[in-house]
JSON list of C-alpha atoms in Angstrom, two decimals:
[
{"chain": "Q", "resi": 855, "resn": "UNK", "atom": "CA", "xyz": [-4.34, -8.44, -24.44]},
{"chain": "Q", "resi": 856, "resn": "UNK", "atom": "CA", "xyz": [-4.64, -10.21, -20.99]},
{"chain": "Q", "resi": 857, "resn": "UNK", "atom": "CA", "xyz": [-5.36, -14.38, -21.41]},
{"chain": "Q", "resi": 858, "resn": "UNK", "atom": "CA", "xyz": [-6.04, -16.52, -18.63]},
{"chain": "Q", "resi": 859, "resn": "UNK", "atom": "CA", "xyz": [-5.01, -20.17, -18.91]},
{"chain": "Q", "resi": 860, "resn": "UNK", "atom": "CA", "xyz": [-6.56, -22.31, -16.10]},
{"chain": "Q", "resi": 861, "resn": "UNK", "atom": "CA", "xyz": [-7.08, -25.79, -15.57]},
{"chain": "Q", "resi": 862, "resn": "UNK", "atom": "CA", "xyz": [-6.12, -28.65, -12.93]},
{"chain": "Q", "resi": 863, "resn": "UNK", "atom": "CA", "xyz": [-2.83, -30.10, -12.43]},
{"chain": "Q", "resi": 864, "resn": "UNK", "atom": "CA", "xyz": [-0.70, -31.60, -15.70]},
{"chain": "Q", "resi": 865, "resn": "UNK", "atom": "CA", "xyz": [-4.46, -30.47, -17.19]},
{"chain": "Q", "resi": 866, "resn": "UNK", "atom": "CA", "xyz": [-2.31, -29.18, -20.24]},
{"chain": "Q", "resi": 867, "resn": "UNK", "atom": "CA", "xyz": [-2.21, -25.84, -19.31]},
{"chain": "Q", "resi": 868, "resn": "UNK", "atom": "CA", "xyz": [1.01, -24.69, -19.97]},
{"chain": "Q", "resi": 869, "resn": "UNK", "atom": "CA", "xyz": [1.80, -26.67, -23.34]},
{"chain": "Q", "resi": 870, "resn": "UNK", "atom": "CA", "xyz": [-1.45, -25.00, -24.75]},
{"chain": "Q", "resi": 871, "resn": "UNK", "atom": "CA", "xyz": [0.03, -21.21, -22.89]},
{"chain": "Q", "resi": 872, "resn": "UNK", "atom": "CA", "xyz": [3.26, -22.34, -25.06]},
{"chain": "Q", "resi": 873, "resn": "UNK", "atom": "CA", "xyz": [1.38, -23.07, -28.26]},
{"chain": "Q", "resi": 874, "resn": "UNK", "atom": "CA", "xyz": [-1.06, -20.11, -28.11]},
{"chain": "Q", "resi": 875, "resn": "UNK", "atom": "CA", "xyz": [1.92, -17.32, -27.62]},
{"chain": "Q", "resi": 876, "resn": "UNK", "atom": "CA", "xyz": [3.46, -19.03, -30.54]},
{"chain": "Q", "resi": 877, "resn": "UNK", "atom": "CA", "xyz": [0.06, -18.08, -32.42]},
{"chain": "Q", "resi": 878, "resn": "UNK", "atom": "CA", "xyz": [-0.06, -14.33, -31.07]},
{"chain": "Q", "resi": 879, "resn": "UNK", "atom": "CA", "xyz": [3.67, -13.63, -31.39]},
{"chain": "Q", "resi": 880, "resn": "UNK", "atom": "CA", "xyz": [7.36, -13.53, -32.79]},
{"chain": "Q", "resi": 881, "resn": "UNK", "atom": "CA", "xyz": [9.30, -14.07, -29.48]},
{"chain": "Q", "resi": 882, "resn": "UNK", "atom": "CA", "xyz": [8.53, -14.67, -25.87]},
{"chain": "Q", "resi": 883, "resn": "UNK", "atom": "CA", "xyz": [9.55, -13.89, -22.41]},
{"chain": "Q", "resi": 884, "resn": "UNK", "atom": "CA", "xyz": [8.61, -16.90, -19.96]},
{"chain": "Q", "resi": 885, "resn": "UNK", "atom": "CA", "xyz": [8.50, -15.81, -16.41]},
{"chain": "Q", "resi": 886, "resn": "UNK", "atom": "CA", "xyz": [8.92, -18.54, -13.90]},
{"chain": "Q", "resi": 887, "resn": "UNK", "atom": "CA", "xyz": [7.44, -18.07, -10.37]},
{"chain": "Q", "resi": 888, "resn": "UNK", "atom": "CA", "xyz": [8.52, -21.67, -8.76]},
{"chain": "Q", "resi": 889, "resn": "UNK", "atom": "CA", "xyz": [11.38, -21.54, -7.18]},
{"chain": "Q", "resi": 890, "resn": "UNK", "atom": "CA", "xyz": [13.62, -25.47, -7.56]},
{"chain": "Q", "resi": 891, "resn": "UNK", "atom": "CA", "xyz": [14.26, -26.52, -4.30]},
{"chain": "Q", "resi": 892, "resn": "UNK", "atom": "CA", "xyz": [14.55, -30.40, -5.16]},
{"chain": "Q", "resi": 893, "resn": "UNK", "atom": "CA", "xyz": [15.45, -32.57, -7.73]},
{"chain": "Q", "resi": 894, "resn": "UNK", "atom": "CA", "xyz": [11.92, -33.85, -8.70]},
{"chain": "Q", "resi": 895, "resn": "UNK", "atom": "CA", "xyz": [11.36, -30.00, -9.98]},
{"chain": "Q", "resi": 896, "resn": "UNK", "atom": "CA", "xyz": [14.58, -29.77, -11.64]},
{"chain": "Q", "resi": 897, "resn": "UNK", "atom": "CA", "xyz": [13.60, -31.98, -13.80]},
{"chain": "Q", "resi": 898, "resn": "UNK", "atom": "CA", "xyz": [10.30, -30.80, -14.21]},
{"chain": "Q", "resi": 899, "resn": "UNK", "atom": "CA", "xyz": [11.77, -27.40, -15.10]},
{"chain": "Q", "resi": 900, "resn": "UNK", "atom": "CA", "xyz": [14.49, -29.21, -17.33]},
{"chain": "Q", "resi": 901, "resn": "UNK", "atom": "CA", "xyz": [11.80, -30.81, -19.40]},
{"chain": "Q", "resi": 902, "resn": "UNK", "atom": "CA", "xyz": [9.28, -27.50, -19.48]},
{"chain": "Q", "resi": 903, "resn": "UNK", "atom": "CA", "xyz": [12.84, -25.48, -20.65]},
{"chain": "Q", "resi": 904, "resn": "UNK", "atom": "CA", "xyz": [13.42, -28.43, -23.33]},
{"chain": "Q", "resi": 905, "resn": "UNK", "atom": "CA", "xyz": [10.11, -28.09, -24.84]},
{"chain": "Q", "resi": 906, "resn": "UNK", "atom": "CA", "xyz": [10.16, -24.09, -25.17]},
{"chain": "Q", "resi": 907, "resn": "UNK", "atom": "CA", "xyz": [13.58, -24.72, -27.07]},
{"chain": "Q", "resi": 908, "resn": "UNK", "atom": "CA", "xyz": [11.84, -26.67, -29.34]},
{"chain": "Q", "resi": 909, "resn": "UNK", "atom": "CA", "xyz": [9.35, -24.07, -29.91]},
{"chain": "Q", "resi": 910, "resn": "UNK", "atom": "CA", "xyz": [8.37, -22.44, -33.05]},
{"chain": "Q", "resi": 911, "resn": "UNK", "atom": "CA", "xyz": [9.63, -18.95, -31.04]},
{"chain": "Q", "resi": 912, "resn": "UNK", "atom": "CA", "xyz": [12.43, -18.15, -29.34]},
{"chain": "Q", "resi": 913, "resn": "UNK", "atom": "CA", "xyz": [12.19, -17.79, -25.51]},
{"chain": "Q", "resi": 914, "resn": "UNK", "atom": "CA", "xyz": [14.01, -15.81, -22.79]},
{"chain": "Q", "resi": 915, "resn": "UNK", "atom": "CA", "xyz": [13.21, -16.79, -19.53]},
{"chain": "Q", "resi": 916, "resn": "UNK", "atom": "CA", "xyz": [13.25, -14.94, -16.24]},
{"chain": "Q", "resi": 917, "resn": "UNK", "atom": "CA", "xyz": [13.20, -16.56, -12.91]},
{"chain": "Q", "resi": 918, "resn": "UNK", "atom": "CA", "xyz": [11.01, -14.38, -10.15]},
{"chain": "Q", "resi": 919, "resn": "UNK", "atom": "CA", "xyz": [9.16, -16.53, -7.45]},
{"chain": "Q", "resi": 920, "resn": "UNK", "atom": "CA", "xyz": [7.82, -13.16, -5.71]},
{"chain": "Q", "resi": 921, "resn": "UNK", "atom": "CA", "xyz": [8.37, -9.57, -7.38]},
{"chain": "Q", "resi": 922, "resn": "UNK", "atom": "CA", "xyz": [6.02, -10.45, -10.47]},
{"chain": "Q", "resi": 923, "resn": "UNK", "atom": "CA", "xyz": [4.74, -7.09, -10.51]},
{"chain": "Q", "resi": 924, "resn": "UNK", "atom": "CA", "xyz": [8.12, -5.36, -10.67]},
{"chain": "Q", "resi": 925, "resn": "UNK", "atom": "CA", "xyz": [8.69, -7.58, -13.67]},
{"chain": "Q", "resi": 926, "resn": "UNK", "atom": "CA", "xyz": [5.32, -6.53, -15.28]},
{"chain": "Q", "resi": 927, "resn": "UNK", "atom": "CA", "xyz": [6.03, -2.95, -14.50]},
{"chain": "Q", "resi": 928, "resn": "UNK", "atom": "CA", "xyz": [9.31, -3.23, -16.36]},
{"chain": "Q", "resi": 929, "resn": "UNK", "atom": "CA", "xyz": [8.19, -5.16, -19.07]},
{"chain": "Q", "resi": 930, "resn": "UNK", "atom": "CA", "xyz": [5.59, -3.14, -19.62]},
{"chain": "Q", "resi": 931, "resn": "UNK", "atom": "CA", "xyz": [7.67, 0.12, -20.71]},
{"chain": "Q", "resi": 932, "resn": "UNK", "atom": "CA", "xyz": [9.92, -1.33, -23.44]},
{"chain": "Q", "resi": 933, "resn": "UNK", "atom": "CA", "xyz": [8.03, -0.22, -26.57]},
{"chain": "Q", "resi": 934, "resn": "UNK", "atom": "CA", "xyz": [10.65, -2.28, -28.47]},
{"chain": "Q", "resi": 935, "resn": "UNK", "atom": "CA", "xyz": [9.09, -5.41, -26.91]},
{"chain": "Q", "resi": 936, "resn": "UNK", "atom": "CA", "xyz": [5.67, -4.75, -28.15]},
{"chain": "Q", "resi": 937, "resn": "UNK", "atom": "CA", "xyz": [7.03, -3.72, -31.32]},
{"chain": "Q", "resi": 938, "resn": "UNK", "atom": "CA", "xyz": [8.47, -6.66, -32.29]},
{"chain": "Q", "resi": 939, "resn": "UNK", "atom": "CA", "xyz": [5.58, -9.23, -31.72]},
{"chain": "Q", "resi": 940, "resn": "UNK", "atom": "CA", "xyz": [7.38, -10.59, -27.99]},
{"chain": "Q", "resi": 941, "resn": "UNK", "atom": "CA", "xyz": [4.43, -12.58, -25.79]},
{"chain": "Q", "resi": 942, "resn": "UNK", "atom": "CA", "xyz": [4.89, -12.38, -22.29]},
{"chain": "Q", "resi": 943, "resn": "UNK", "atom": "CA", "xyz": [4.11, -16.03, -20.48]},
{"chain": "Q", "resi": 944, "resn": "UNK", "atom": "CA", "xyz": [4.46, -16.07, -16.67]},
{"chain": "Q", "resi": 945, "resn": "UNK", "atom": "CA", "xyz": [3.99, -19.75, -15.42]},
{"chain": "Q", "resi": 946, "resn": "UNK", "atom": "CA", "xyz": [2.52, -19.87, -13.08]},
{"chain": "Q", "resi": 947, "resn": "UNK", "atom": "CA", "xyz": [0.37, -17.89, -10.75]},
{"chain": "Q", "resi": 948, "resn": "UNK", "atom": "CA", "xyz": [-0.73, -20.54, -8.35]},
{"chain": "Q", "resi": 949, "resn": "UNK", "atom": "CA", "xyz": [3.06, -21.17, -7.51]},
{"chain": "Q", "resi": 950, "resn": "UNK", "atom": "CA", "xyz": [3.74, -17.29, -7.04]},
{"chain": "Q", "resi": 951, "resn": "UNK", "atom": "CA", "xyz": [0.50, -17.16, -4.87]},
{"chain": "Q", "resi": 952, "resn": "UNK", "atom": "CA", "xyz": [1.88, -20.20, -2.78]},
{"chain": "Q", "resi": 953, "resn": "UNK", "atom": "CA", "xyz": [5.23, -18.09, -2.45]},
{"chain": "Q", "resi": 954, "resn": "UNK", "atom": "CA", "xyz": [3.20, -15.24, -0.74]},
{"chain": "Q", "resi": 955, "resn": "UNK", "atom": "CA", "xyz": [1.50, -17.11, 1.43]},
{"chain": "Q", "resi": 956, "resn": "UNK", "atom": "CA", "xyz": [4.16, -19.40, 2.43]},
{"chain": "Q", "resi": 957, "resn": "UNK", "atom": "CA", "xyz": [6.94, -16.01, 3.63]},
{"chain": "Q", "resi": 958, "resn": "UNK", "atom": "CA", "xyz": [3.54, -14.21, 5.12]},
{"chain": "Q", "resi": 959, "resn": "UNK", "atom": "CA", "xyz": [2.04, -17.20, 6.96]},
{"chain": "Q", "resi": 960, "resn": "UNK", "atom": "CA", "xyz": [2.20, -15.91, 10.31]},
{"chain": "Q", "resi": 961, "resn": "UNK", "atom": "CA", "xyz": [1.46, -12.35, 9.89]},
{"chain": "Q", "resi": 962, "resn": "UNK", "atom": "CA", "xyz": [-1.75, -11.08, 8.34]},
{"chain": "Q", "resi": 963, "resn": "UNK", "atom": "CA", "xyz": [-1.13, -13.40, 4.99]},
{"chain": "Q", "resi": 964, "resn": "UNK", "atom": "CA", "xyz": [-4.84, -12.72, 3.31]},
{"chain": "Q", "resi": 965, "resn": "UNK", "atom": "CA", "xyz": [-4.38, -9.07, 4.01]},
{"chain": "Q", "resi": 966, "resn": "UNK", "atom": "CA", "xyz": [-0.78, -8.78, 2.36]},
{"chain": "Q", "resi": 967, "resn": "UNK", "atom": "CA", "xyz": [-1.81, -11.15, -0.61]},
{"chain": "Q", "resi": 968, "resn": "UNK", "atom": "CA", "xyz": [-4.87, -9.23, -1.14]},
{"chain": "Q", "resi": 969, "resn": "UNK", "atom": "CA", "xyz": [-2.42, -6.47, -1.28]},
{"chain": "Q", "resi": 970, "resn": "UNK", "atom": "CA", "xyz": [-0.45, -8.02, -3.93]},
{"chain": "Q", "resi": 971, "resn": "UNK", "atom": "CA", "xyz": [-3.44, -9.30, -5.67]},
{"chain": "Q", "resi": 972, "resn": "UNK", "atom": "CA", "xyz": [-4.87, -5.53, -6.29]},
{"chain": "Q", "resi": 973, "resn": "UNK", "atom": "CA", "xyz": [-1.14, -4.62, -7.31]},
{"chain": "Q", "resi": 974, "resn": "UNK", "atom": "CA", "xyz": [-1.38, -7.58, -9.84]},
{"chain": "Q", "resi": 975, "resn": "UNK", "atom": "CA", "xyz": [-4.54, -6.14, -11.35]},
{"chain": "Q", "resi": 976, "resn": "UNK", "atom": "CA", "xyz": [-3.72, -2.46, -11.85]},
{"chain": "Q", "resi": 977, "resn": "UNK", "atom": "CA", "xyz": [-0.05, -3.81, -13.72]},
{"chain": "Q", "resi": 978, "resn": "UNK", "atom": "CA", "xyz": [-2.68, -6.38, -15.90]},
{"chain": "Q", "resi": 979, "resn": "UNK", "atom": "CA", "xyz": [-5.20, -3.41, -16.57]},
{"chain": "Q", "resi": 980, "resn": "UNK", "atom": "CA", "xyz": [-2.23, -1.23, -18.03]},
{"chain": "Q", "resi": 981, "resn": "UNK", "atom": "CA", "xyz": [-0.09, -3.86, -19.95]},
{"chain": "Q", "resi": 982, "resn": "UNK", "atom": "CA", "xyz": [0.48, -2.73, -23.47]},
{"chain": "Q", "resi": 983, "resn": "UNK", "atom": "CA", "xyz": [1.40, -6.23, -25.03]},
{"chain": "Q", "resi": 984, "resn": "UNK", "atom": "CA", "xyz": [0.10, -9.86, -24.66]},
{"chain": "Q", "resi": 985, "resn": "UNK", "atom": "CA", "xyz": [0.05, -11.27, -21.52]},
{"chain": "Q", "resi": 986, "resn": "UNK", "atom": "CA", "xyz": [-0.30, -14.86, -20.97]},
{"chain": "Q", "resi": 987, "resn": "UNK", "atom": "CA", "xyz": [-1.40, -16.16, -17.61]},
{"chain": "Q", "resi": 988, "resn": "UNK", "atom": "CA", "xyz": [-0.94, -19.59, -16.13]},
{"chain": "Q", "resi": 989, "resn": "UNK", "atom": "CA", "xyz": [-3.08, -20.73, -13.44]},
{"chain": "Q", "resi": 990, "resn": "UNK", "atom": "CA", "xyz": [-4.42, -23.65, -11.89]},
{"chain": "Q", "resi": 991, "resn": "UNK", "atom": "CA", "xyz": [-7.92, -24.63, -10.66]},
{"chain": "Q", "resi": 992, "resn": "UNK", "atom": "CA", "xyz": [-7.41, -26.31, -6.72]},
{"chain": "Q", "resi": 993, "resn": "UNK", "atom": "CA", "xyz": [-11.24, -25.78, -5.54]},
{"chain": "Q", "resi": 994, "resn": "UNK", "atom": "CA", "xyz": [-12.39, -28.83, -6.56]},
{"chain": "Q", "resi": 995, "resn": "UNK", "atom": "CA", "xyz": [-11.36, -31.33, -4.13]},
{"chain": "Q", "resi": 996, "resn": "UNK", "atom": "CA", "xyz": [-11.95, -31.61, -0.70]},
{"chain": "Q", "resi": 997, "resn": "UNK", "atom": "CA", "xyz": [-11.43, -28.80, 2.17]},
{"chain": "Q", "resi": 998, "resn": "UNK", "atom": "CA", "xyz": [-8.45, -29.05, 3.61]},
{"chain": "Q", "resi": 999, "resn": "UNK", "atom": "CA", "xyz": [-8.14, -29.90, 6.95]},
{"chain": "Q", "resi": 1000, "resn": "UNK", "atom": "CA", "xyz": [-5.37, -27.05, 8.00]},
{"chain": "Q", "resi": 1001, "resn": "UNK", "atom": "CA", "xyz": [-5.71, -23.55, 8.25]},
{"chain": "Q", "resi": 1002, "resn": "UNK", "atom": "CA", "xyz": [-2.65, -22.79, 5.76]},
{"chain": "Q", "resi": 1003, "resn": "UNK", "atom": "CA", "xyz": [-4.44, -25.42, 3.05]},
{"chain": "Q", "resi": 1004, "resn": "UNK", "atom": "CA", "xyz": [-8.20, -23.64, 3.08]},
{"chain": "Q", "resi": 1005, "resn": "UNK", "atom": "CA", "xyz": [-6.19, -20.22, 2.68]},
{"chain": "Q", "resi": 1006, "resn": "UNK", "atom": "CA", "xyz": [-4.31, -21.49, -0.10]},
{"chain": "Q", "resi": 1007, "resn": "UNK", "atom": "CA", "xyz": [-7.63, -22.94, -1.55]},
{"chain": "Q", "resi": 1008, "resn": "UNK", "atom": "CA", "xyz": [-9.63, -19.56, -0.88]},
{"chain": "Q", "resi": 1009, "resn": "UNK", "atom": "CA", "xyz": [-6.85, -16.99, -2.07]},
{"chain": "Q", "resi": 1010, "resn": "UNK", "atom": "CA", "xyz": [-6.34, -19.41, -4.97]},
{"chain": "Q", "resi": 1011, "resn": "UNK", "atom": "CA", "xyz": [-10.18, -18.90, -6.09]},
{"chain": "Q", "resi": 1012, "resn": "UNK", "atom": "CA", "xyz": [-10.27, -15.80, -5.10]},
{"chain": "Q", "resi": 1013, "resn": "UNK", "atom": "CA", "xyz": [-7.04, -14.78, -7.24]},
{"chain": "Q", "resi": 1014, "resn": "UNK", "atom": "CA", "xyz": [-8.61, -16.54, -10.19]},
{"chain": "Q", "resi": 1015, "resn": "UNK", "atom": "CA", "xyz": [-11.72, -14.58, -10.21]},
{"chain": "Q", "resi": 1016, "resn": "UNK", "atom": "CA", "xyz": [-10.12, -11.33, -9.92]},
{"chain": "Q", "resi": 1017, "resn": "UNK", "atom": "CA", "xyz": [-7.50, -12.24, -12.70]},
{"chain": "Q", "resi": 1018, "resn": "UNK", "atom": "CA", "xyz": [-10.34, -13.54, -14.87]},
{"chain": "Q", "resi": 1019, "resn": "UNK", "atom": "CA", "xyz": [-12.15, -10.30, -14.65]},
{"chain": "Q", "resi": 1020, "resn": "UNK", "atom": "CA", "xyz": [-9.04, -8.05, -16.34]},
{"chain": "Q", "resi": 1021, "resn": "UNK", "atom": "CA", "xyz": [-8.51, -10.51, -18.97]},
{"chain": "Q", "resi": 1022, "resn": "UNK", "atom": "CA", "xyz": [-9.34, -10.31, -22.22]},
{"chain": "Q", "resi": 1023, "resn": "UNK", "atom": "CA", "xyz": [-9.98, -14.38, -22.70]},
{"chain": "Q", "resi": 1024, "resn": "UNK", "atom": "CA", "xyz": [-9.81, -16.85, -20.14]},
{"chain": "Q", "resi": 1025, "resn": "UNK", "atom": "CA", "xyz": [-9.59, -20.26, -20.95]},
{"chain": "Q", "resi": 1026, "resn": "UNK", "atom": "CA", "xyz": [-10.24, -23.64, -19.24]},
{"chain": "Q", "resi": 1027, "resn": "UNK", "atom": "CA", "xyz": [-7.89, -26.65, -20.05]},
{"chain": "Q", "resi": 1028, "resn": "UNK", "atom": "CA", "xyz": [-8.87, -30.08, -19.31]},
{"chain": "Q", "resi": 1029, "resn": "UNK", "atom": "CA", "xyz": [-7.13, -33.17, -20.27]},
{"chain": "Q", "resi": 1030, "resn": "UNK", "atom": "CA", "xyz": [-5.31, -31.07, -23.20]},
{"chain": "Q", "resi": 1031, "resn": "UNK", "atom": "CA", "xyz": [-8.06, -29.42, -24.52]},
{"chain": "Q", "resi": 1032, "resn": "UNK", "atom": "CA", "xyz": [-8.40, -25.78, -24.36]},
{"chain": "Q", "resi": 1033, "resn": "UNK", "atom": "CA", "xyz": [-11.96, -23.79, -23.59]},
{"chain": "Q", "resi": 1034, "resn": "UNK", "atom": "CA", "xyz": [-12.10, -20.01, -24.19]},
{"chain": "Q", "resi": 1035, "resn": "UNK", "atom": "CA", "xyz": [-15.03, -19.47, -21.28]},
{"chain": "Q", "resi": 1036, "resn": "UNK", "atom": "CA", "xyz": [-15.30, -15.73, -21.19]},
{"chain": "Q", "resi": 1037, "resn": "UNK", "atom": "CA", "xyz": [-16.94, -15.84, -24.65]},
{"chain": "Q", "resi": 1038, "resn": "UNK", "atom": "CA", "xyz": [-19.41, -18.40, -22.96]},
{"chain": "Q", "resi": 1039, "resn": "UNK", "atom": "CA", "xyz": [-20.03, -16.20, -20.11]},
{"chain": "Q", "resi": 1040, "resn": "UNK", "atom": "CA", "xyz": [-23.62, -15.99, -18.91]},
{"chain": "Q", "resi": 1041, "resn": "UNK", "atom": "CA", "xyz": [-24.47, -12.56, -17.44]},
{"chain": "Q", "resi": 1042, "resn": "UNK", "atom": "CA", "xyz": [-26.58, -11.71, -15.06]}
]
């Protein structure tokens, strides 16, 4: 099972992710995708890694700002993983998105994140286990007024749509409370 977590910034998003893997499973794997490059995010990461341990499930964590899929891949062919109730949380996709774009900024960055995008779909539409997503919604402020911050914004949307549409349940969290939308979906 794929799930989608989305929501805006300190929206609650990964607290619920933590919560809800505890529900679905015995042990978890959290993938990281942001790499620390200052203190403000050390401590950020400090306090995330200091709330896991106080989880009801024991986490490992893995640390991978850009070869997500590899990860995925990997994961996805230890049977033993699956077998013994593990979740799979990677937090978050925004911040590996941002990692793309930001080492293929000057040289055909929407064409080699789409490329990674598609890669990121086949590994979702084959994973065996449960697969927790983290996301965030950035669409609904103002355009930016840079070429780098309206791709960010577009691939960002764009990314969310196409994980949305391989996942099982996609939920929308705003100011701590969780929305399961794809239940709620209106068809056309």
């Amino acid at each position: 099972m794929v799930v989608l977590i989305t929501g805006g910034a300190k929206s609650g998003k990964s607290t619920f992710a933590e919560k809800y893997a505890a529900k679905l499973g015995t042990k978890g794997i959290y993938i990281a995708t942001s790499p620390v490059f200052d203190e403000e995010l050390q401590e950020r990461v400090r306090l995330h890694q200091q709330r896991r341990d106080m989880s009801a499930i024991g986490w490992e964590t893995i640390e991978e700002s850009y070869e997500l899929n590899a990860v995925l891949r990997d994961l996805a062919g230890n049977k033993e993983l699956w077998e013994t109730g593990t979740v799979v949380l990677v937090d978050c996709l925004i911040l590996w998105l941002s990692n793309w774009l930001l080492r293929y900024e000057q040289d055909r960055a929407v064409e080699r994140i789409d490329e990674q995008l598609t890669l990121l779909e086949q590994t979702l539409r084959n994973f065996p286990g449960t697969l927790l997503l983290v996301s965030n919604e950035v669409g609904y402020g103002i355009v930016p007024d840079y070429p780098l911050g309206r791709n960010f914004r577009d691939l960002a949307g764009i990314m969310n749509q196409r994980m949305a549409a391989v996942s099982d349940r996609v939920f929308l969290v705003t100011a701590g409370i969780p929305i399961e939308l794809k239940s709620r979906e209106f068809t056309i």
